[in-house]
Amino acid sequence: MSMRFALFAGALCLCIGSVEAAKMYKIVDEQGNVTYSQFPPPPQPAQQQDGVRVDEMSVSGDSASQVRTLGQNQYCGEIQLPSINPKKPEEYLDLGELRQAWLNELEGDTDLNNVRFRMYMGRYNVSRNPSEAGQRKRDLQCAIAWVDKQKGNVEKARAALRQ
């Protein structure tokens, strides 16, 4: 029983450290200079704090890939984003289906990384490079964010098609 408790306490200590590392502080001083820190700023006297604003943010450690352009095509990592012609508004209507497909793949990819789920589904021997899985996750997040940015264009396309 004490061995289980020791293992539990050790795992708890490891988890607490990673949760603490997931906080980020954005500090804006009176001149408008912005700094980011993992640690909260030290308390200052009230007369010095008038122009300073501190925001606490939560970060997951993973950032989405960036949209890049190669020739006429845009990519989020390995995912080629659809080329949409503004003169053909019906092309914007397919973005919802693409977003849902990418979201389903993102959720499914998360399940495949779960060891218990893989063992239950008989996929434990499937070798997956964790860095490739992480990159695919970031690419999917980038593609979903790109579709979300197109939301205004989708609404304009629907309005144009109704007329």
PDB file of C-alpha atoms in Angstrom:
ATOM      1  CA  MET A   1       0.000   0.000   0.000  1.00  0.00           C
ATOM      2  CA  SER A   2       2.804   2.443   0.805  1.00  0.00           C
ATOM      3  CA  MET A   3       4.445   1.760  -2.577  1.00  0.00           C
ATOM      4  CA  ARG A   4       1.212   2.741  -4.340  1.00  0.00           C
ATOM      5  CA  PHE A   5       1.016   5.890  -2.273  1.00  0.00           C
ATOM      6  CA  ALA A   6       4.628   6.786  -3.083  1.00  0.00           C
ATOM      7  CA  LEU A   7       3.995   6.300  -6.810  1.00  0.00           C
ATOM      8  CA  PHE A   8       0.803   8.348  -6.603  1.00  0.00           C
ATOM      9  CA  ALA A   9       2.584  11.152  -4.740  1.00  0.00           C
ATOM     10  CA  GLY A  10       5.420  11.155  -7.279  1.00  0.00           C
ATOM     11  CA  ALA A  11       2.997  11.304 -10.214  1.00  0.00           C
ATOM     12  CA  LEU A  12       1.094  14.102  -8.505  1.00  0.00           C
ATOM     13  CA  CYS A  13       4.291  16.127  -8.073  1.00  0.00           C
ATOM     14  CA  LEU A  14       5.109  15.716 -11.763  1.00  0.00           C
ATOM     15  CA  CYS A  15       1.627  16.834 -12.807  1.00  0.00           C
ATOM     16  CA  ILE A  16       1.644  19.880 -10.568  1.00  0.00           C
ATOM     17  CA  GLY A  17       4.883  21.089 -12.145  1.00  0.00           C
ATOM     18  CA  SER A  18       3.473  20.868 -15.671  1.00  0.00           C
ATOM     19  CA  VAL A  19       0.275  22.669 -14.682  1.00  0.00           C
ATOM     20  CA  GLU A  20       2.282  25.460 -13.099  1.00  0.00           C
ATOM     21  CA  ALA A  21       4.347  25.782 -16.276  1.00  0.00           C
ATOM     22  CA  ALA A  22       1.170  26.297 -18.298  1.00  0.00           C
ATOM     23  CA  LYS A  23       0.660  29.859 -17.029  1.00  0.00           C
ATOM     24  CA  MET A  24       1.905  32.888 -18.889  1.00  0.00           C
ATOM     25  CA  TYR A  25       1.828  36.497 -17.732  1.00  0.00           C
ATOM     26  CA  LYS A  26       1.574  39.431 -20.123  1.00  0.00           C
ATOM     27  CA  ILE A  27       2.921  42.599 -18.537  1.00  0.00           C
ATOM     28  CA  VAL A  28       2.256  46.018 -20.102  1.00  0.00           C
ATOM     29  CA  ASP A  29       4.009  48.991 -18.500  1.00  0.00           C
ATOM     30  CA  GLU A  30       3.078  52.681 -18.664  1.00  0.00           C
ATOM     31  CA  GLN A  31       5.152  53.231 -21.843  1.00  0.00           C
ATOM     32  CA  GLY A  32       3.234  50.467 -23.621  1.00  0.00           C
ATOM     33  CA  ASN A  33       6.127  47.992 -23.558  1.00  0.00           C
ATOM     34  CA  VAL A  34       4.847  44.418 -23.539  1.00  0.00           C
ATOM     35  CA  THR A  35       6.754  41.599 -21.869  1.00  0.00           C
ATOM     36  CA  TYR A  36       5.787  37.967 -21.324  1.00  0.00           C
ATOM     37  CA  SER A  37       6.874  35.936 -18.346  1.00  0.00           C
ATOM     38  CA  GLN A  38       6.231  32.509 -16.926  1.00  0.00           C
ATOM     39  CA  PHE A  39       6.440  34.021 -13.459  1.00  0.00           C
ATOM     40  CA  PRO A  40       4.117  36.671 -11.993  1.00  0.00           C
ATOM     41  CA  PRO A  41       5.656  40.104 -11.524  1.00  0.00           C
ATOM     42  CA  PRO A  42       6.815  40.970  -8.019  1.00  0.00           C
ATOM     43  CA  PRO A  43       4.357  43.135  -6.098  1.00  0.00           C
ATOM     44  CA  GLN A  44       5.137  46.835  -6.372  1.00  0.00           C
ATOM     45  CA  PRO A  45       4.050  49.771  -4.231  1.00  0.00           C
ATOM     46  CA  ALA A  46       0.699  51.303  -5.219  1.00  0.00           C
ATOM     47  CA  GLN A  47       2.233  54.540  -6.544  1.00  0.00           C
ATOM     48  CA  GLN A  48       4.347  52.561  -9.063  1.00  0.00           C
ATOM     49  CA  GLN A  49       1.500  50.325 -10.320  1.00  0.00           C
ATOM     50  CA  ASP A  50      -0.751  52.989 -11.837  1.00  0.00           C
ATOM     51  CA  GLY A  51       0.285  52.458 -15.474  1.00  0.00           C
ATOM     52  CA  VAL A  52       1.050  48.712 -15.337  1.00  0.00           C
ATOM     53  CA  ARG A  53      -1.432  46.074 -16.487  1.00  0.00           C
ATOM     54  CA  VAL A  54      -0.863  42.329 -15.977  1.00  0.00           C
ATOM     55  CA  ASP A  55      -2.947  39.682 -17.748  1.00  0.00           C
ATOM     56  CA  GLU A  56      -2.739  35.993 -16.889  1.00  0.00           C
ATOM     57  CA  MET A  57      -3.067  33.616 -19.835  1.00  0.00           C
ATOM     58  CA  SER A  58      -3.228  29.853 -20.059  1.00  0.00           C
ATOM     59  CA  VAL A  59      -1.092  28.095 -22.648  1.00  0.00           C
ATOM     60  CA  SER A  60      -1.072  24.462 -23.704  1.00  0.00           C
ATOM     61  CA  GLY A  61       2.469  24.291 -25.020  1.00  0.00           C
ATOM     62  CA  ASP A  62       1.326  23.372 -28.532  1.00  0.00           C
ATOM     63  CA  SER A  63       0.904  26.079 -31.102  1.00  0.00           C
ATOM     64  CA  ALA A  64      -0.844  25.675 -34.404  1.00  0.00           C
ATOM     65  CA  SER A  65       1.152  25.573 -37.613  1.00  0.00           C
ATOM     66  CA  GLN A  66       1.275  28.747 -39.669  1.00  0.00           C
ATOM     67  CA  VAL A  67      -0.456  29.174 -43.025  1.00  0.00           C
ATOM     68  CA  ARG A  68       2.174  29.335 -45.751  1.00  0.00           C
ATOM     69  CA  THR A  69       1.824  29.970 -49.474  1.00  0.00           C
ATOM     70  CA  LEU A  70       3.622  27.950 -52.143  1.00  0.00           C
ATOM     71  CA  GLY A  71       2.786  29.151 -55.629  1.00  0.00           C
ATOM     72  CA  GLN A  72      -0.991  29.465 -55.881  1.00  0.00           C
ATOM     73  CA  ASN A  73      -1.701  27.108 -52.960  1.00  0.00           C
ATOM     74  CA  GLN A  74      -1.875  27.686 -49.220  1.00  0.00           C
ATOM     75  CA  TYR A  75      -0.774  25.043 -46.726  1.00  0.00           C
ATOM     76  CA  CYS A  76      -1.047  24.355 -43.022  1.00  0.00           C
ATOM     77  CA  GLY A  77       1.924  22.029 -42.664  1.00  0.00           C
ATOM     78  CA  GLU A  78       1.096  19.090 -44.947  1.00  0.00           C
ATOM     79  CA  ILE A  79      -2.593  20.041 -45.350  1.00  0.00           C
ATOM     80  CA  GLN A  80      -3.392  21.870 -48.573  1.00  0.00           C
ATOM     81  CA  LEU A  81      -6.085  24.466 -47.963  1.00  0.00           C
ATOM     82  CA  PRO A  82      -8.784  24.842 -50.603  1.00  0.00           C
ATOM     83  CA  SER A  83      -8.312  27.526 -53.247  1.00  0.00           C
ATOM     84  CA  ILE A  84     -11.473  29.602 -53.223  1.00  0.00           C
ATOM     85  CA  ASN A  85     -12.442  31.929 -56.036  1.00  0.00           C
ATOM     86  CA  PRO A  86     -14.302  34.986 -54.657  1.00  0.00           C
ATOM     87  CA  LYS A  87     -16.315  35.097 -57.901  1.00  0.00           C
ATOM     88  CA  LYS A  88     -17.761  31.637 -57.122  1.00  0.00           C
ATOM     89  CA  PRO A  89     -19.444  32.016 -53.714  1.00  0.00           C
ATOM     90  CA  GLU A  90     -20.696  28.409 -53.691  1.00  0.00           C
ATOM     91  CA  GLU A  91     -17.111  27.258 -53.034  1.00  0.00           C
ATOM     92  CA  TYR A  92     -17.274  28.839 -49.564  1.00  0.00           C
ATOM     93  CA  LEU A  93     -20.156  26.560 -48.601  1.00  0.00           C
ATOM     94  CA  ASP A  94     -17.887  23.481 -48.653  1.00  0.00           C
ATOM     95  CA  LEU A  95     -15.733  24.909 -45.863  1.00  0.00           C
ATOM     96  CA  GLY A  96     -18.145  23.729 -43.151  1.00  0.00           C
ATOM     97  CA  GLU A  97     -17.783  20.114 -44.276  1.00  0.00           C
ATOM     98  CA  LEU A  98     -14.000  20.433 -44.445  1.00  0.00           C
ATOM     99  CA  ARG A  99     -13.898  21.948 -40.959  1.00  0.00           C
ATOM    100  CA  GLN A 100     -16.009  19.114 -39.557  1.00  0.00           C
ATOM    101  CA  ALA A 101     -13.810  16.484 -41.238  1.00  0.00           C
ATOM    102  CA  TRP A 102     -10.654  18.095 -39.829  1.00  0.00           C
ATOM    103  CA  LEU A 103     -12.262  18.389 -36.396  1.00  0.00           C
ATOM    104  CA  ASN A 104     -13.243  14.698 -36.476  1.00  0.00           C
ATOM    105  CA  GLU A 105      -9.705  13.746 -37.470  1.00  0.00           C
ATOM    106  CA  LEU A 106      -8.278  15.922 -34.699  1.00  0.00           C
ATOM    107  CA  GLU A 107     -10.509  14.256 -32.095  1.00  0.00           C
ATOM    108  CA  GLY A 108      -9.748  10.797 -33.489  1.00  0.00           C
ATOM    109  CA  ASP A 109      -6.022  11.512 -33.460  1.00  0.00           C
ATOM    110  CA  THR A 110      -6.267  12.427 -29.786  1.00  0.00           C
ATOM    111  CA  ASP A 111      -7.925   9.077 -29.082  1.00  0.00           C
ATOM    112  CA  LEU A 112      -5.206   7.175 -30.947  1.00  0.00           C
ATOM    113  CA  ASN A 113      -2.544   8.764 -28.772  1.00  0.00           C
ATOM    114  CA  ASN A 114      -4.255   7.407 -25.667  1.00  0.00           C
ATOM    115  CA  VAL A 115      -2.487   4.139 -24.781  1.00  0.00           C
ATOM    116  CA  ARG A 116      -5.494   2.572 -23.040  1.00  0.00           C
ATOM    117  CA  PHE A 117      -7.717   3.331 -26.012  1.00  0.00           C
ATOM    118  CA  ARG A 118      -5.159   1.850 -28.410  1.00  0.00           C
ATOM    119  CA  MET A 119      -4.853  -1.293 -26.275  1.00  0.00           C
ATOM    120  CA  TYR A 120      -8.648  -1.657 -26.123  1.00  0.00           C
ATOM    121  CA  MET A 121      -8.995  -1.214 -29.874  1.00  0.00           C
ATOM    122  CA  GLY A 122      -6.127  -3.623 -30.587  1.00  0.00           C
ATOM    123  CA  ARG A 123      -3.974  -0.868 -32.058  1.00  0.00           C
ATOM    124  CA  TYR A 124      -1.249  -0.955 -29.439  1.00  0.00           C
ATOM    125  CA  ASN A 125       1.310  -2.334 -31.878  1.00  0.00           C
ATOM    126  CA  VAL A 126       0.648   0.425 -34.389  1.00  0.00           C
ATOM    127  CA  SER A 127       3.835   2.432 -34.232  1.00  0.00           C
ATOM    128  CA  ARG A 128       3.256   6.171 -34.286  1.00  0.00           C
ATOM    129  CA  ASN A 129       6.012   8.665 -34.044  1.00  0.00           C
ATOM    130  CA  PRO A 130       4.816  11.065 -31.313  1.00  0.00           C
ATOM    131  CA  SER A 131       6.441  14.060 -33.001  1.00  0.00           C
ATOM    132  CA  GLU A 132       4.621  13.283 -36.279  1.00  0.00           C
ATOM    133  CA  ALA A 133       1.322  12.922 -34.426  1.00  0.00           C
ATOM    134  CA  GLY A 134       1.957  16.245 -32.674  1.00  0.00           C
ATOM    135  CA  GLN A 135       2.780  17.947 -35.978  1.00  0.00           C
ATOM    136  CA  ARG A 136      -0.389  16.557 -37.571  1.00  0.00           C
ATOM    137  CA  LYS A 137      -2.385  17.889 -34.608  1.00  0.00           C
ATOM    138  CA  ARG A 138      -0.868  21.368 -35.060  1.00  0.00           C
ATOM    139  CA  ASP A 139      -1.575  21.239 -38.810  1.00  0.00           C
ATOM    140  CA  LEU A 140      -5.217  20.328 -38.156  1.00  0.00           C
ATOM    141  CA  GLN A 141      -5.552  23.152 -35.611  1.00  0.00           C
ATOM    142  CA  CYS A 142      -4.130  25.572 -38.194  1.00  0.00           C
ATOM    143  CA  ALA A 143      -6.563  24.375 -40.887  1.00  0.00           C
ATOM    144  CA  ILE A 144      -9.551  24.668 -38.533  1.00  0.00           C
ATOM    145  CA  ALA A 145      -8.469  28.183 -37.515  1.00  0.00           C
ATOM    146  CA  TRP A 146      -8.137  29.116 -41.215  1.00  0.00           C
ATOM    147  CA  VAL A 147     -11.713  27.973 -41.881  1.00  0.00           C
ATOM    148  CA  ASP A 148     -12.912  29.935 -38.845  1.00  0.00           C
ATOM    149  CA  LYS A 149     -11.279  33.087 -40.274  1.00  0.00           C
ATOM    150  CA  GLN A 150     -13.250  32.570 -43.491  1.00  0.00           C
ATOM    151  CA  LYS A 151     -16.575  32.728 -41.596  1.00  0.00           C
ATOM    152  CA  GLY A 152     -17.374  36.274 -42.784  1.00  0.00           C
ATOM    153  CA  ASN A 153     -16.800  35.246 -46.394  1.00  0.00           C
ATOM    154  CA  VAL A 154     -19.100  32.239 -45.926  1.00  0.00           C
ATOM    155  CA  GLU A 155     -21.896  34.503 -44.681  1.00  0.00           C
ATOM    156  CA  LYS A 156     -21.409  36.834 -47.663  1.00  0.00           C
ATOM    157  CA  ALA A 157     -21.505  33.830 -50.001  1.00  0.00           C
ATOM    158  CA  ARG A 158     -24.769  32.579 -48.486  1.00  0.00           C
ATOM    159  CA  ALA A 159     -26.299  36.045 -48.835  1.00  0.00           C
ATOM    160  CA  ALA A 160     -25.132  36.280 -52.462  1.00  0.00           C
ATOM    161  CA  LEU A 161     -26.609  32.874 -53.289  1.00  0.00           C
ATOM    162  CA  ARG A 162     -29.974  33.773 -51.713  1.00  0.00           C
ATOM    163  CA  GLN A 163     -30.339  36.780 -54.019  1.00  0.00           C
TER     164      GLN A 163
END
